[in-house]
Short mmCIF file of C-alpha atoms and ligand atoms in Angstrom, two decimals:
data_model
loop_
_atom_site.label_atom_id
_atom_site.label_comp_id
_atom_site.label_asym_id
_atom_site.label_seq_id
_atom_site.Cartn_x
_atom_site.Cartn_y
_atom_site.Cartn_z
CA UNK A 1 29.94 -18.45 -26.74
CA UNK A 2 26.37 -19.28 -27.66
CA UNK A 3 26.02 -22.96 -26.95
CA UNK A 4 28.76 -23.76 -24.46
CA UNK A 5 28.72 -22.24 -20.99
CA UNK A 6 31.70 -22.22 -18.72
CA UNK A 7 31.31 -21.57 -15.01
CA UNK A 8 34.19 -21.33 -12.60
CA UNK A 9 33.13 -22.61 -9.17
CA UNK A 10 36.22 -22.03 -7.08
CA UNK A 11 38.72 -24.63 -8.35
CA UNK A 12 36.14 -26.55 -10.39
CA UNK A 13 35.03 -25.66 -13.91
CA UNK A 14 31.53 -26.63 -15.02
CA UNK A 15 31.11 -26.82 -18.80
CA UNK A 16 27.51 -27.03 -20.01
CA UNK A 17 26.64 -27.76 -23.61
CA UNK A 18 23.47 -25.76 -24.15
CA UNK A 19 21.79 -26.12 -27.50
CA UNK A 20 18.50 -27.22 -26.07
CA UNK A 21 16.09 -27.19 -28.99
CA UNK A 22 18.46 -29.61 -30.73
CA UNK A 23 19.12 -31.71 -27.62
CA UNK A 24 22.65 -30.27 -27.48
CA UNK A 25 23.64 -31.86 -30.81
CA UNK A 26 27.22 -31.18 -31.81
CA UNK A 27 27.46 -28.93 -34.83
CA UNK A 28 30.80 -27.56 -36.04
CA UNK A 29 29.94 -24.37 -34.17
CA UNK A 30 29.28 -26.21 -30.88
CA UNK A 31 32.51 -28.19 -31.29
CA UNK A 32 34.42 -24.96 -31.95
CA UNK A 33 32.91 -23.42 -28.81
CA UNK A 34 33.77 -26.51 -26.80
CA UNK A 35 37.35 -26.19 -28.03
CA UNK A 36 37.41 -22.54 -27.05
CA UNK A 37 36.00 -23.40 -23.62
CA UNK A 38 38.56 -26.13 -22.99
CA UNK A 39 41.42 -23.92 -24.17
CA UNK A 40 40.28 -21.13 -21.86
CA UNK A 41 40.57 -23.27 -18.71
CA UNK A 42 43.31 -22.04 -16.44
CA UNK A 43 44.86 -25.38 -15.51
CA UNK A 44 47.20 -23.76 -13.02
CA UNK A 45 44.21 -22.63 -10.96
CA UNK A 46 41.44 -25.08 -11.88
CA UNK A 47 41.73 -28.60 -10.58
CA UNK A 48 38.80 -30.50 -12.04
CA UNK A 49 36.28 -30.08 -14.86
CA UNK A 50 32.70 -31.32 -15.03
CA UNK A 51 30.99 -31.57 -18.43
CA UNK A 52 27.23 -31.80 -18.75
CA UNK A 53 24.32 -30.97 -21.06
CA UNK A 54 21.64 -28.35 -20.47
CA UNK A 55 17.98 -29.10 -20.14
CA UNK A 56 17.74 -32.42 -18.33
CA UNK A 57 16.65 -34.39 -21.40
CA UNK A 58 19.95 -34.83 -23.18
CA UNK A 59 23.62 -34.82 -22.34
CA UNK A 60 24.37 -34.63 -26.07
CA UNK A 61 22.13 -36.31 -28.68
CA UNK A 62 25.05 -36.80 -31.06
CA UNK A 63 26.73 -35.01 -33.89
CA UNK A 64 24.39 -32.72 -35.80
CA UNK A 65 22.67 -34.95 -38.35
CA UNK A 66 21.20 -32.01 -40.29
CA UNK A 67 24.68 -30.64 -40.77
CA UNK A 68 26.19 -34.03 -41.67
CA UNK A 69 23.47 -35.07 -44.08
CA UNK A 70 24.93 -33.33 -47.14
CA UNK A 71 28.62 -33.52 -46.29
CA UNK A 72 31.08 -34.65 -48.93
CA UNK A 73 33.72 -37.23 -48.11
CA UNK A 74 36.35 -34.55 -47.52
CA UNK A 75 34.00 -32.43 -45.42
CA UNK A 76 33.14 -35.50 -43.34
CA UNK A 77 36.82 -36.26 -42.86
CA UNK A 78 37.45 -32.71 -41.67
CA UNK A 79 34.42 -32.86 -39.35
CA UNK A 80 35.53 -36.19 -37.85
CA UNK A 81 39.09 -34.98 -37.40
CA UNK A 82 37.90 -31.77 -35.79
CA UNK A 83 35.60 -33.61 -33.37
CA UNK A 84 38.41 -35.99 -32.50
CA UNK A 85 40.86 -33.16 -31.92
CA UNK A 86 38.44 -31.35 -29.59
CA UNK A 87 37.71 -34.49 -27.56
CA UNK A 88 41.43 -35.29 -27.42
CA UNK A 89 42.09 -31.83 -26.01
CA UNK A 90 39.67 -32.61 -23.21
CA UNK A 91 41.19 -36.03 -22.69
CA UNK A 92 44.70 -34.62 -22.49
CA UNK A 93 43.83 -31.75 -20.19
CA UNK A 94 46.16 -31.75 -17.19
CA UNK A 95 43.23 -31.87 -14.80
CA UNK A 96 40.63 -34.62 -14.52
CA UNK A 97 37.37 -34.31 -16.44
CA UNK A 98 34.11 -35.81 -15.17
CA UNK A 99 31.17 -36.36 -17.54
CA UNK A 100 27.84 -35.80 -15.78
CA UNK A 101 25.58 -37.60 -18.24
CA UNK A 102 22.07 -36.29 -17.65
CA UNK A 103 19.97 -37.82 -20.42
CA UNK A 104 20.55 -38.98 -23.99
CA UNK A 105 24.22 -39.66 -24.71
CA UNK A 106 23.95 -40.89 -28.26
CA UNK A 107 26.67 -41.11 -30.88
CA UNK A 108 28.94 -38.11 -30.35
CA UNK A 109 27.37 -37.67 -26.90
CA UNK A 110 28.46 -41.12 -25.80
CA UNK A 111 31.85 -40.43 -27.40
CA UNK A 112 32.18 -37.15 -25.50
CA UNK A 113 31.54 -39.03 -22.27
CA UNK A 114 34.13 -41.64 -23.32
CA UNK A 115 36.76 -38.92 -23.77
CA UNK A 116 36.25 -37.83 -20.15
CA UNK A 117 38.19 -39.47 -17.32
CA UNK A 118 35.17 -40.41 -15.21
CA UNK A 119 31.53 -40.88 -16.17
CA UNK A 120 28.60 -40.37 -13.79
CA UNK A 121 25.02 -40.71 -15.00
CA UNK A 122 21.48 -39.79 -14.00
CA UNK A 123 18.88 -42.55 -13.81
CA UNK A 124 17.31 -41.31 -17.06
CA UNK A 125 20.56 -41.41 -19.04
CA UNK A 126 20.52 -43.46 -22.24
CA UNK A 127 23.65 -44.48 -24.10
CA UNK A 128 24.04 -45.68 -27.69
CA UNK A 129 26.27 -45.58 -30.72
CA UNK A 130 23.47 -45.52 -33.33
CA UNK A 131 25.62 -44.40 -36.27
CA UNK A 132 25.34 -47.61 -38.32
CA UNK A 133 21.60 -46.95 -38.49
CA UNK A 134 22.45 -43.68 -40.23
CA UNK A 135 24.84 -45.27 -42.68
CA UNK A 136 28.05 -44.17 -40.97
CA UNK A 137 30.54 -45.36 -38.38
CA UNK A 138 31.06 -43.72 -35.02
CA UNK A 139 33.34 -40.82 -35.87
CA UNK A 140 34.48 -39.11 -32.68
CA UNK A 141 36.46 -41.96 -31.13
CA UNK A 142 33.72 -44.47 -30.36
CA UNK A 143 35.29 -47.34 -32.28
CA UNK A 144 38.48 -46.87 -30.28
CA UNK A 145 37.56 -45.75 -26.76
CA UNK A 146 34.47 -47.92 -26.26
CA UNK A 147 36.32 -51.26 -26.74
CA UNK A 148 39.12 -50.01 -24.49
CA UNK A 149 36.68 -49.15 -21.74
CA UNK A 150 34.12 -51.98 -21.79
CA UNK A 151 35.89 -54.70 -23.82
CA UNK A 152 35.75 -55.51 -27.49
CA UNK A 153 32.87 -57.97 -27.47
CA UNK A 154 30.36 -55.69 -25.78
CA UNK A 155 31.64 -52.64 -27.64
CA UNK A 156 31.19 -54.35 -31.00
CA UNK A 157 27.68 -55.36 -29.97
CA UNK A 158 26.77 -51.74 -29.19
CA UNK A 159 28.54 -50.40 -32.29
CA UNK A 160 26.98 -53.01 -34.64
CA UNK A 161 23.43 -52.99 -33.27
CA UNK A 162 23.11 -49.33 -32.29
CA UNK A 163 21.05 -50.53 -29.34
CA UNK A 164 20.24 -48.08 -26.58
CA UNK A 165 21.22 -49.01 -23.07
CA UNK A 166 19.99 -47.64 -19.76
CA UNK A 167 22.11 -45.97 -17.11
CA UNK A 168 21.77 -49.11 -15.00
CA UNK A 169 23.12 -51.31 -17.83
CA UNK A 170 25.90 -48.77 -18.45
CA UNK A 171 26.81 -49.14 -14.77
CA UNK A 172 26.87 -52.94 -15.02
CA UNK A 173 29.28 -52.90 -17.97
CA UNK A 174 31.59 -50.24 -16.55
CA UNK A 175 30.62 -47.51 -18.98
CA UNK A 176 29.69 -45.31 -16.01
CA UNK A 177 30.94 -45.33 -12.43
CA UNK A 178 27.77 -44.29 -10.59
CA UNK A 179 24.09 -43.64 -11.30
CA UNK A 180 22.18 -40.97 -9.35
CA UNK A 181 18.63 -39.59 -9.34
CA UNK A 182 18.57 -36.76 -11.90
CA UNK A 183 18.48 -33.94 -9.35
CA UNK A 184 21.49 -35.35 -7.51
CA UNK A 185 23.75 -35.82 -10.52
CA UNK A 186 25.34 -32.36 -10.73
CA UNK A 187 25.74 -31.99 -6.94
CA UNK A 188 27.37 -35.44 -6.83
CA UNK A 189 29.63 -34.64 -9.78
CA UNK A 190 30.65 -31.36 -8.17
CA UNK A 191 31.21 -33.14 -4.88
CA UNK A 192 33.56 -35.63 -6.53
CA UNK A 193 35.26 -32.77 -8.38
CA UNK A 194 35.70 -31.04 -5.03
CA UNK A 195 37.35 -34.11 -3.53
CA UNK A 196 39.75 -34.28 -6.49
CA UNK A 197 40.37 -30.52 -6.31
CA UNK A 198 41.46 -30.84 -2.68
CA UNK A 199 44.20 -33.36 -3.52
CA UNK A 200 47.73 -32.47 -4.58
CA UNK A 201 47.40 -31.16 -8.17
CA UNK A 202 50.88 -32.18 -9.26
CA UNK A 203 50.17 -35.73 -8.12
CA UNK A 204 46.76 -35.73 -9.82
CA UNK A 205 48.08 -34.63 -13.20
CA UNK A 206 51.05 -37.02 -12.94
CA UNK A 207 48.57 -39.82 -12.19
CA UNK A 208 46.42 -38.89 -15.19
CA UNK A 209 49.44 -38.78 -17.48
CA UNK A 210 50.78 -42.10 -16.16
CA UNK A 211 47.44 -43.79 -16.92
CA UNK A 212 46.97 -42.10 -20.31
CA UNK A 213 50.51 -42.48 -21.64
CA UNK A 214 51.16 -45.88 -20.11
CA UNK A 215 48.11 -47.55 -21.65
CA UNK A 216 49.82 -48.86 -24.76
CA UNK A 217 53.30 -49.44 -23.42
CA UNK A 218 54.60 -52.81 -22.32
CA UNK A 219 54.13 -53.26 -18.58
CA UNK A 220 57.88 -52.82 -18.04
CA UNK A 221 57.97 -49.52 -19.93
CA UNK A 222 54.76 -48.33 -18.28
CA UNK A 223 56.14 -49.05 -14.82
CA UNK A 224 59.25 -47.04 -15.71
CA UNK A 225 56.96 -44.21 -16.76
CA UNK A 226 55.10 -44.48 -13.46
CA UNK A 227 58.42 -44.37 -11.58
CA UNK A 228 59.32 -41.13 -13.34
CA UNK A 229 55.97 -39.55 -12.46
CA UNK A 230 56.26 -40.84 -8.89
CA UNK A 231 59.75 -39.35 -8.59
CA UNK A 232 58.67 -36.01 -10.07
CA UNK A 233 56.26 -35.52 -7.15
CA UNK A 234 59.22 -35.51 -4.75
CA UNK A 235 60.29 -32.15 -6.09
CA UNK A 236 57.07 -30.58 -4.82
CA UNK A 237 56.44 -28.66 -1.64
CA UNK A 238 53.03 -30.34 -1.46
CA UNK A 239 54.66 -33.75 -1.02
CA UNK A 240 57.00 -32.55 1.72
CA UNK A 241 54.41 -30.72 3.75
CA UNK A 242 51.74 -33.42 3.41
CA UNK A 243 54.08 -36.20 4.52
CA UNK A 244 55.37 -34.12 7.45
CA UNK A 245 51.79 -33.39 8.46
CA UNK A 246 50.97 -37.11 8.36
CA UNK A 247 53.97 -38.00 10.49
CA UNK A 248 53.22 -35.17 12.92
CA UNK A 249 49.59 -36.29 13.13
CA UNK A 250 48.11 -33.01 11.90
CA UNK A 251 46.09 -32.02 8.84
CA UNK A 252 48.13 -31.02 5.78
CA UNK A 253 48.01 -27.43 4.57
CA UNK A 254 45.80 -26.91 1.51
CA UNK A 255 47.74 -28.11 -1.53
CA UNK A 256 49.24 -25.33 -3.59
CA UNK A 257 50.40 -27.16 -6.69
CA UNK A 258 54.02 -26.33 -5.92
N1 COA B 1 21.32 -33.91 -34.84
C1 COA B 1 20.49 -32.93 -35.25
N2 COA B 1 19.31 -32.69 -34.66
C2 COA B 1 18.96 -33.46 -33.63
C3 COA B 1 19.79 -34.50 -33.15
C4 COA B 1 21.01 -34.71 -33.81
N3 COA B 1 21.87 -35.66 -33.43
N4 COA B 1 19.17 -35.10 -32.11
C5 COA B 1 18.01 -34.45 -31.94
N5 COA B 1 17.87 -33.47 -32.85
C6 COA B 1 16.77 -32.52 -33.02
C7 COA B 1 15.54 -33.16 -33.66
O1 COA B 1 15.69 -33.20 -35.06
C8 COA B 1 14.46 -32.23 -33.19
O2 COA B 1 14.50 -31.07 -33.97
P1 COA B 1 13.11 -30.37 -34.45
O3 COA B 1 12.43 -29.98 -33.17
O4 COA B 1 13.57 -29.22 -35.27
O5 COA B 1 12.36 -31.42 -35.18
C9 COA B 1 14.92 -31.85 -31.79
O6 COA B 1 16.31 -32.11 -31.75
C10 COA B 1 14.25 -32.65 -30.71
O7 COA B 1 14.42 -34.03 -31.00
P2 COA B 1 13.21 -35.05 -31.19
O8 COA B 1 13.67 -36.17 -32.06
O9 COA B 1 11.97 -34.33 -31.61
O10 COA B 1 13.02 -35.55 -29.69
P3 COA B 1 12.51 -36.98 -29.20
O11 COA B 1 12.32 -36.85 -27.75
O12 COA B 1 11.37 -37.44 -30.03
O13 COA B 1 13.74 -37.96 -29.48
C11 COA B 1 16.07 -38.64 -29.52
C12 COA B 1 14.98 -37.79 -28.84
C13 COA B 1 17.39 -38.26 -28.89
C14 COA B 1 15.75 -40.12 -29.30
C15 COA B 1 16.05 -38.34 -31.05
O14 COA B 1 16.13 -36.93 -31.21
C16 COA B 1 17.20 -38.96 -31.79
O15 COA B 1 17.19 -40.16 -32.06
N6 COA B 1 18.22 -38.16 -32.16
C17 COA B 1 19.32 -38.58 -32.97
C18 COA B 1 20.29 -39.40 -32.17
C19 COA B 1 21.41 -39.93 -33.04
O16 COA B 1 21.20 -40.73 -33.91
N7 COA B 1 22.61 -39.46 -32.75
C20 COA B 1 23.80 -39.89 -33.42
C21 COA B 1 24.16 -38.98 -34.51
S1 COA B 1 25.55 -39.64 -35.40
#
């Protein structure tokens, strides 16, 4: 892969989008490589993924405008659908995904971060959905995930004005969870990934699925779903040994995902 790097660091996978002269803009090729990278993750071994951009200036400066400029309606539809399918793959991965947003996260870059489970940002991160200034809508999930995350009023403001917001503002509105000095972002993201990786993997993926799949159910149905995920953990060795360890006042064995 030319523009997407995948590094296995014990149980954590670091994905870096690296198309630096173009500020990591998402062309079809980059999206295809991102798909390949996500599909290659061994979710039985890996327990958390961190996604970032190379170069320190941009996380991802959006979908590739040069490539989009001459697209026909049907080509644009295929491009949007492909982008959505790749981001959905990431969103539905069994293991949590953390976006380490280290600079411009514009358009498709902001949408990539939105498709991750957790967003951390560097102090120089900048977020925007500037598409309406280019004569298009957000096309990789921004019109759907942004309102769900930060509320419809603020999301519509960002989507209608295209305004850029700072990492600090993104923190205030719940678009990101933490802001760190640039040189601390990746270590902090990997540290959080390490904490997640040390927890019981069956419980983590059941938790992710309960949140994801329960979101649009009635509360009654969603609580039934949660009960099923809760119950499924009781078939795991990890649950038995961790609870015994707690009751016997000793540390649990490392979780095995069994
Ligand atoms: N698609 C294609 N190329 C892009 C790009 C994108 N989304 N974002 C940046 N680039 C390219 C620039 O065209 C430039 O290429 P060049 O060196 O061949 O001229 C290169 O990346 C560097 O960007 P540049 O604009 O020179 O850097 P800057 O520091 O002046 O500005 C940004 C940085 C991010 C503010 C500016 O590049 C920008 O606004 N990009 C587009 C963001 C956007 O609208 N994204 C949503 C797309 S739907």
